[in-house]
C-alpha atoms as one frame of an Amber mdcrd trajectory, in Angstrom:
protein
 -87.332  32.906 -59.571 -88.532  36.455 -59.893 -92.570  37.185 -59.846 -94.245
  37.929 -63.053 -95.896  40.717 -61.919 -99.150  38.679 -60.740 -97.674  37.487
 -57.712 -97.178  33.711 -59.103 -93.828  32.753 -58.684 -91.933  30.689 -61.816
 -90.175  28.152 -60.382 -86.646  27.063 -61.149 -87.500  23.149 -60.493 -89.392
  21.520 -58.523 -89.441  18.707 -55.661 -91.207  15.787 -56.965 -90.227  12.846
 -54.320 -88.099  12.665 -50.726 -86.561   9.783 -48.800 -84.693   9.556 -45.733
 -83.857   7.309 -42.832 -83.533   8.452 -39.597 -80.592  10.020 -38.045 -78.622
   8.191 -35.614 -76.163   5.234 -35.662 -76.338   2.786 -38.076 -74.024   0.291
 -37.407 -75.346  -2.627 -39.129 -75.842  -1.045 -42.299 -73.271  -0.971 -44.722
 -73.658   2.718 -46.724 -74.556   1.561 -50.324 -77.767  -0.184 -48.268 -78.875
   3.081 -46.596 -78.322   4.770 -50.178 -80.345   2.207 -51.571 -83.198   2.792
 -48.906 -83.344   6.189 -49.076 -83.328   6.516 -52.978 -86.575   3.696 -53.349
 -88.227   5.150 -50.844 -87.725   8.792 -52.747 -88.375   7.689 -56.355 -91.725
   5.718 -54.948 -92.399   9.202 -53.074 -92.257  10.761 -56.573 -94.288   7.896
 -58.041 -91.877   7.396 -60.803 -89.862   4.427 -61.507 -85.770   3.985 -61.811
 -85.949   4.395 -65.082 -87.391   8.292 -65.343 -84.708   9.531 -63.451 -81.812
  11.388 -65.698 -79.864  11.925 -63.842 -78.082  11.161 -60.466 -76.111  13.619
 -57.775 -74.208  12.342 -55.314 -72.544  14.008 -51.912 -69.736  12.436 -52.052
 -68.765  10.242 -48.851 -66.493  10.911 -46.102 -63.322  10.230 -46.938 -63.399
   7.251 -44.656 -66.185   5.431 -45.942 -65.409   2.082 -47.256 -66.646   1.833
 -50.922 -64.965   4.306 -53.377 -66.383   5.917 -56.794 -69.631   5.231 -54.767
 -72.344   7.307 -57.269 -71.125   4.747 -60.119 -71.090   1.972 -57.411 -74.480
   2.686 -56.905 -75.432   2.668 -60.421 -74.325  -0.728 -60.303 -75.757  -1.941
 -57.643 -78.812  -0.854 -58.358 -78.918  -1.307 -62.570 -79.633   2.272 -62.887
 -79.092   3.508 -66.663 -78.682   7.250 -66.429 -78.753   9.255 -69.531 -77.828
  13.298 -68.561 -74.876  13.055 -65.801 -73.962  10.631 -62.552 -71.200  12.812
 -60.436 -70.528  13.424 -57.093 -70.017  17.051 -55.571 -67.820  17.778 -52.434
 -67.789  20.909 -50.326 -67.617  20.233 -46.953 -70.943  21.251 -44.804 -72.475
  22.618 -48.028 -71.849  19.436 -50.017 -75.297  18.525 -49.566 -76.699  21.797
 -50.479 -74.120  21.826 -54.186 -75.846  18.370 -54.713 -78.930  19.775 -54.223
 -77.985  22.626 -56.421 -76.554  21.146 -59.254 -79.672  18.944 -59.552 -82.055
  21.877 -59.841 -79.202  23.059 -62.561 -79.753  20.088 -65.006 -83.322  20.292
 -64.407 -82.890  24.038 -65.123 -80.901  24.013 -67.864 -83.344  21.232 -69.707
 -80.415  18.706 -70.001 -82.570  16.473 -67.282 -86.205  16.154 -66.958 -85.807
  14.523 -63.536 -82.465  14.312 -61.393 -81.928  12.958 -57.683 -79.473  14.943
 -55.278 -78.631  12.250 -52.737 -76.150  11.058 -50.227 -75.090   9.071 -47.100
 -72.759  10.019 -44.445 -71.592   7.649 -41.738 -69.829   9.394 -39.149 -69.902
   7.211 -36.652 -67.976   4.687 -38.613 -64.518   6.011 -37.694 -63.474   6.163
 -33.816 -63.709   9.490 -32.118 -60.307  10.805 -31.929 -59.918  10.166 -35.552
 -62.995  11.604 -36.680 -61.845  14.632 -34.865 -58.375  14.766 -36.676 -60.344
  14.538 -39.801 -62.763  17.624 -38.914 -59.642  19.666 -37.974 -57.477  19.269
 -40.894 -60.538  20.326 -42.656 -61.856  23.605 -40.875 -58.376  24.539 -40.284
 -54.959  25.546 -41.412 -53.559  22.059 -41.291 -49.751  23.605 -40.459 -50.905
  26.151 -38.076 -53.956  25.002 -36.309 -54.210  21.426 -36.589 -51.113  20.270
 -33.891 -52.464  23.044 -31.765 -55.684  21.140 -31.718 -58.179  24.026 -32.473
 -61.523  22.059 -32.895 -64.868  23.343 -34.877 -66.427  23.808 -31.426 -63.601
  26.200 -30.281 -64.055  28.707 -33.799 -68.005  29.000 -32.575 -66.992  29.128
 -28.682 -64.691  32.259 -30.019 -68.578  33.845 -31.606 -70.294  33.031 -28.417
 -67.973  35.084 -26.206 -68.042  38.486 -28.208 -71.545  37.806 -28.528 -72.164
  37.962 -24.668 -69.529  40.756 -25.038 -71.293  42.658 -27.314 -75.172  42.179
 -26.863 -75.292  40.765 -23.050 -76.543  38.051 -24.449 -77.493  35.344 -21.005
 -76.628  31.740 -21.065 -80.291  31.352 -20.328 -81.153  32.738 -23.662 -78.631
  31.405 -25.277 -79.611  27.785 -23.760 -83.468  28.545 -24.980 -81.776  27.446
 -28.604 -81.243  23.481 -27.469 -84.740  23.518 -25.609 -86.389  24.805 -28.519
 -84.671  22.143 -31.257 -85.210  19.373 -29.207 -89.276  20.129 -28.489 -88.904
  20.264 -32.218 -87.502  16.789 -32.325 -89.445  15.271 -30.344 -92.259  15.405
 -33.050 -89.711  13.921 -35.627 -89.975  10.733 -36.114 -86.346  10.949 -38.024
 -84.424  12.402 -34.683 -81.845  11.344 -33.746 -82.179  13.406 -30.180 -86.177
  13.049 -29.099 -86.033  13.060 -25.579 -87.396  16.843 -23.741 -84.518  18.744
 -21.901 -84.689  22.033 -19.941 -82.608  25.248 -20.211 -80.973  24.303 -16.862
 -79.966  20.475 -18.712 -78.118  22.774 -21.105 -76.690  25.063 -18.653 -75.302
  21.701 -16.639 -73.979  20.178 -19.116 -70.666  19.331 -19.131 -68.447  21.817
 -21.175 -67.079  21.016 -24.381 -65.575  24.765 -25.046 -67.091  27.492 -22.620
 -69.611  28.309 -22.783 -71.197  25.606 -25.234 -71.714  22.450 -23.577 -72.464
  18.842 -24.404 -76.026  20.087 -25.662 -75.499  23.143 -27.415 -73.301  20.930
 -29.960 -74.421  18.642 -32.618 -73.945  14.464 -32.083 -71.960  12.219 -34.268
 -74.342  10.997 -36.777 -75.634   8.851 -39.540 -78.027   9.188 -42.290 -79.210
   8.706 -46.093 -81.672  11.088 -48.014 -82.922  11.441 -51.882 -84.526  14.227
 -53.272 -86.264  14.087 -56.501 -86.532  17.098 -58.800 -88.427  17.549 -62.239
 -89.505  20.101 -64.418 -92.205  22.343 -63.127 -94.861  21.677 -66.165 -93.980
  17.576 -65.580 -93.867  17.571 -61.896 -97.300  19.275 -62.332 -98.294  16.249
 -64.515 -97.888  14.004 -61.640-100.209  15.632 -58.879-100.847  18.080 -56.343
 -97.354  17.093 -54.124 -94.799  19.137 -55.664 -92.514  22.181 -53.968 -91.124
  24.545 -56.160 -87.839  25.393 -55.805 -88.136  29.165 -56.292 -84.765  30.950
 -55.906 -81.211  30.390 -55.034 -78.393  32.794 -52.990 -74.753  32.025 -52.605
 -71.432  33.880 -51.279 -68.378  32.576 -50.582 -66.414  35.521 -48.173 -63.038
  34.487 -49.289 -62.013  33.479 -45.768 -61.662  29.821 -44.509 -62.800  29.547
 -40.966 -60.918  32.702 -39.360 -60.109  35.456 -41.060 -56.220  36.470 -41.361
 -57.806  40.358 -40.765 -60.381  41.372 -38.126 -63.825  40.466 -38.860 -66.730
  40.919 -37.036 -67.078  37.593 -34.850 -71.141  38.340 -34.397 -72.259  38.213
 -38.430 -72.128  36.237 -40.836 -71.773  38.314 -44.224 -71.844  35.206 -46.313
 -75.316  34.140 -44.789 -76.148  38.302 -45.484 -74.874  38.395 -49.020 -76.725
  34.765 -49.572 -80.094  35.861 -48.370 -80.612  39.175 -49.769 -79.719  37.252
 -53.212 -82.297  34.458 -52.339 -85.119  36.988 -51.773 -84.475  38.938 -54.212
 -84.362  36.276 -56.996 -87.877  35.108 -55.574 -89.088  38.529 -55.740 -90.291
  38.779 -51.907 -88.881  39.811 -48.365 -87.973  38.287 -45.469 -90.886  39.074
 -43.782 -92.658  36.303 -46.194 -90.526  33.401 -45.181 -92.903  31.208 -42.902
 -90.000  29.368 -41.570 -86.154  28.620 -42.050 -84.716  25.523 -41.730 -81.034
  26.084 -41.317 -77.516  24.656 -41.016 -76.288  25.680 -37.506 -74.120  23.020
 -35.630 -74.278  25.183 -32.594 -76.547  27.564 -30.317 -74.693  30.380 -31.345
 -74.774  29.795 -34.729 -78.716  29.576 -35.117 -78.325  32.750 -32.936 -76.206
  34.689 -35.006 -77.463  33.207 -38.692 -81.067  34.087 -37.818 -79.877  37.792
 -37.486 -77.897  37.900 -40.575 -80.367  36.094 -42.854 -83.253  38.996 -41.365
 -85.250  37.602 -39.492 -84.423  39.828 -36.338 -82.533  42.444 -35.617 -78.745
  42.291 -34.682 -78.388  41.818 -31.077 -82.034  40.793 -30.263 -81.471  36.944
 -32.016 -80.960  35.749 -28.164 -84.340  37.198 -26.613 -86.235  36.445 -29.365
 -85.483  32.910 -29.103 -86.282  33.061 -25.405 -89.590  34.376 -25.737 -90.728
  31.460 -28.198 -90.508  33.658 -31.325 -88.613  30.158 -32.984 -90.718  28.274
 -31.763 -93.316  26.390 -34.000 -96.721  28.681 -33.418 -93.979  31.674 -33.235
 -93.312  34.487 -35.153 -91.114  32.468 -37.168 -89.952  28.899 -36.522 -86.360
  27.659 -36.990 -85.255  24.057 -37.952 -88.548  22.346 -36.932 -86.933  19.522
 -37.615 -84.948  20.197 -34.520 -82.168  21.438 -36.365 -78.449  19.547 -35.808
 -78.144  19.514 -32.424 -81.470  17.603 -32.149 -82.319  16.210 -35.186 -79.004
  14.974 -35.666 -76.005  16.401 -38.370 -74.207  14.160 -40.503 -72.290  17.296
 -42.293 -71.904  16.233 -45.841 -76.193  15.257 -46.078 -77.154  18.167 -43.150
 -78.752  20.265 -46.281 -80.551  17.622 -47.979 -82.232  16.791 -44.468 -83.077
  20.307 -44.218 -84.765  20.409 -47.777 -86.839  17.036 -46.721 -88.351  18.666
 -43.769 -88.943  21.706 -46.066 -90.559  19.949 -48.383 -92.513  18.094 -45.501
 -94.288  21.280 -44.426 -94.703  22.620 -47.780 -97.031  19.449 -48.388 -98.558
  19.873 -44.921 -97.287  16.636 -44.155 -94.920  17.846 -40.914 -97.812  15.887
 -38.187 -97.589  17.494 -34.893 -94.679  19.709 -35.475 -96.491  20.939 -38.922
 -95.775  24.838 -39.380 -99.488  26.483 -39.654-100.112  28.071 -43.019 -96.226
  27.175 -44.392 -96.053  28.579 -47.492 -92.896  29.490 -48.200 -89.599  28.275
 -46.483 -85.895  28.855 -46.480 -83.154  26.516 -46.403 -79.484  26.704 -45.768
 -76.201  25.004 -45.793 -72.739  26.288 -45.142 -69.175  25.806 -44.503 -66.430
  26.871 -42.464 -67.749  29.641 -39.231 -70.331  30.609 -41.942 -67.739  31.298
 -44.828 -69.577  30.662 -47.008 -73.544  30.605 -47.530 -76.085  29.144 -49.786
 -79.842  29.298 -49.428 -82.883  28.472 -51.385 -86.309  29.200 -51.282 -89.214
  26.512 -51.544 -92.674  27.592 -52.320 -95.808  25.312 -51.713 -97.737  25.117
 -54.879-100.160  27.247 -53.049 -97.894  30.262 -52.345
């Protein structure tokens, strides 16, 4: 939203309710029952009931999950009458953040008074080697790259390279991105990743593609998380807990994973394009974003995204990181949730995760990791080596 000329933002929607379970595995859980968890625990959040809620997005499961048609499965299984639209959205890593879009849409557009973006991914519910197939023949060209078995790690290794090229960027700075994320997660209570590691843990870790090792990547994950959203004037009605969703940026470069053409390997234009949108639509600058909680599934991508999104300048992403400027009680802290690496990063619910701990220290409700003074936060999701970008902005109702 733009300001009014008073400074007071008008919001586009805003976030009534969250629920989540922790990341990590869930083996014994079958994915309609972490759904199910996730959504009650969201709608009580809220305090509504099942039968306020209009209307119902889904992320739509991996394509190995076990139940299909799962949003009207859900409806089902849990008796839910919904009277605007039930779908399910798909776009790889920024499924979760289309869900979460298209519910602030119907809210938007009037057609829903209250609508849930949700979802549940279980990645840990296919064996490694074929979850890996799966992630190739989606980041790549499945007739070029796939039987030469070009991973997502490798298109990331390839930014961390000319990024030490370029910038003489140190492993030791670069490893300062892990040590930071998990000292983040180790005040989350939904981590997957909790326990303390050093820069020379990341430095010895074993390789996975030089130079990112075992903990500059993300772990295999699972998770389930509901957002509620409402209309401003009724989430207003129900208390003093709501976020306001105040602006949204997208851009899609055209380009899926690497370019055909030489492109810059150390920006993201997509994540550029997004942002400047974003801020612009809320009527501020980058310099009022308290903190970002982003979608980065490696070092070098928080690196790299924190630079094209503003909040330093090119080339100085690495030191500032080192220094503690990320750091909660920093200039400005990134994914104090602990981000994917830590946190945890089941891909198709990463954004949603990011918009709960948004929302968390929006409502000064972030315990020990809390941002000081949070007023306004961004969020991201993407897909691809940050093809494409979409960001919000969340305001605490005190902004």
């Amino acid at each position: 939203m733009k300001g009014n000329g008073d400074g007071i933002m008008k919001p586009i929607a805003s976030v009534v309710g969250i629920g989540a379970l922790p990341v990590g595995k869930h083996l014994d859980k079958l994915e309609h029952e972490m759904m199910a968890q996730a959504l009650v625990a969201a709608i009580a959040d809220a305090g509504l009931t099942k039968k306020d809620i209009d209307a119902l997005i889904f992320s739509t499961p991996r394509p190995y999950a076990d139940q299909r048609y799962f949003g009207t499965f859900m409806a089902g299984y849990l008796e839910m009458a919904v009277g605007d639209i039930l779908m399910e959205v798909l776009g790889n890593g920024l499924t979760g953040s289309i869900a979460f879009d298209v519910a602030l849409e119907r809210v938007a557009s009037g057609k829903a008074k209250v609508a849930v973006a949700l979802g549940v991914n279980k990645e840990l519910h296919v064996p490694t080697g074929e979850h890996m197939t799966w992630s190739m023949r989606a980041v790549g060209d499945v007739d070029f790259h796939v039987p030469f078995g070009v991973t997502p790690i490798a298109w990331y290794a390839f930014n961390a390279v000319r990024y030490m090229h370029e910038y003489g960027l140190t492993r030791e700075e670069l490893a300062s991105i892990p040590v930071k994320n998990r000292f983040h997660a180790s005040m989350n209570p939904l981590a997957q990743m909790r326990k303390p590691i050093t820069v020379e843990d990341v430095i010895g870790a074993r390789d996975i593609v030089k130079p990112l090792g075992l903990l500059d990547v993300p772990p295999r994950s699972d998770g389930a998380v509901a957002i509620v959203i409402a209309d401003p004037d009724f989430a207003r009605s129900l208390g003093t807990r709501y976020v306001d969703v105040v602006s949204r940026g997208f851009h899609h470069e055209g380009i899926h994973q690497v370019s055909s053409r030489p492109r810059p390997l150390t920006w993201f234009e997509s994540a550029e394009i997004a942002s400047a949108k974003a801020y612009d639509e809320a009527g501020i600058s980058v310099n009022d974003i308290d903190f970002a909680e982003v979608y980065a599934p490696c070092s070098i991508v928080e690196l790299i995204l924190s630079e094209s999104i503003g909040l330093f300048p090119k080339g100085t992403g690495g030191a500032a990181a080192a220094s503690g400027a990320t750091t909660i009680g920093g200039q400005v802290p990134i994914s104090p949730s602990g981000g994917c690496a830590s946190r945890g990063h089941p891909p198709h619910v990463t954004p949603l995760y990011n918009v709960y701990e948004t929302v968390q220290q929006l409502r000064g409700e972030a315990g020990e990791r809390q941002v000081a003074g949070a007023g306004i936060g961004s969020v991201t999701g993407e897909l691809g080596d940050y093809n494409a970008t979409m960001m919000h902005i969340l305001a605490g109702h005190g902004a």
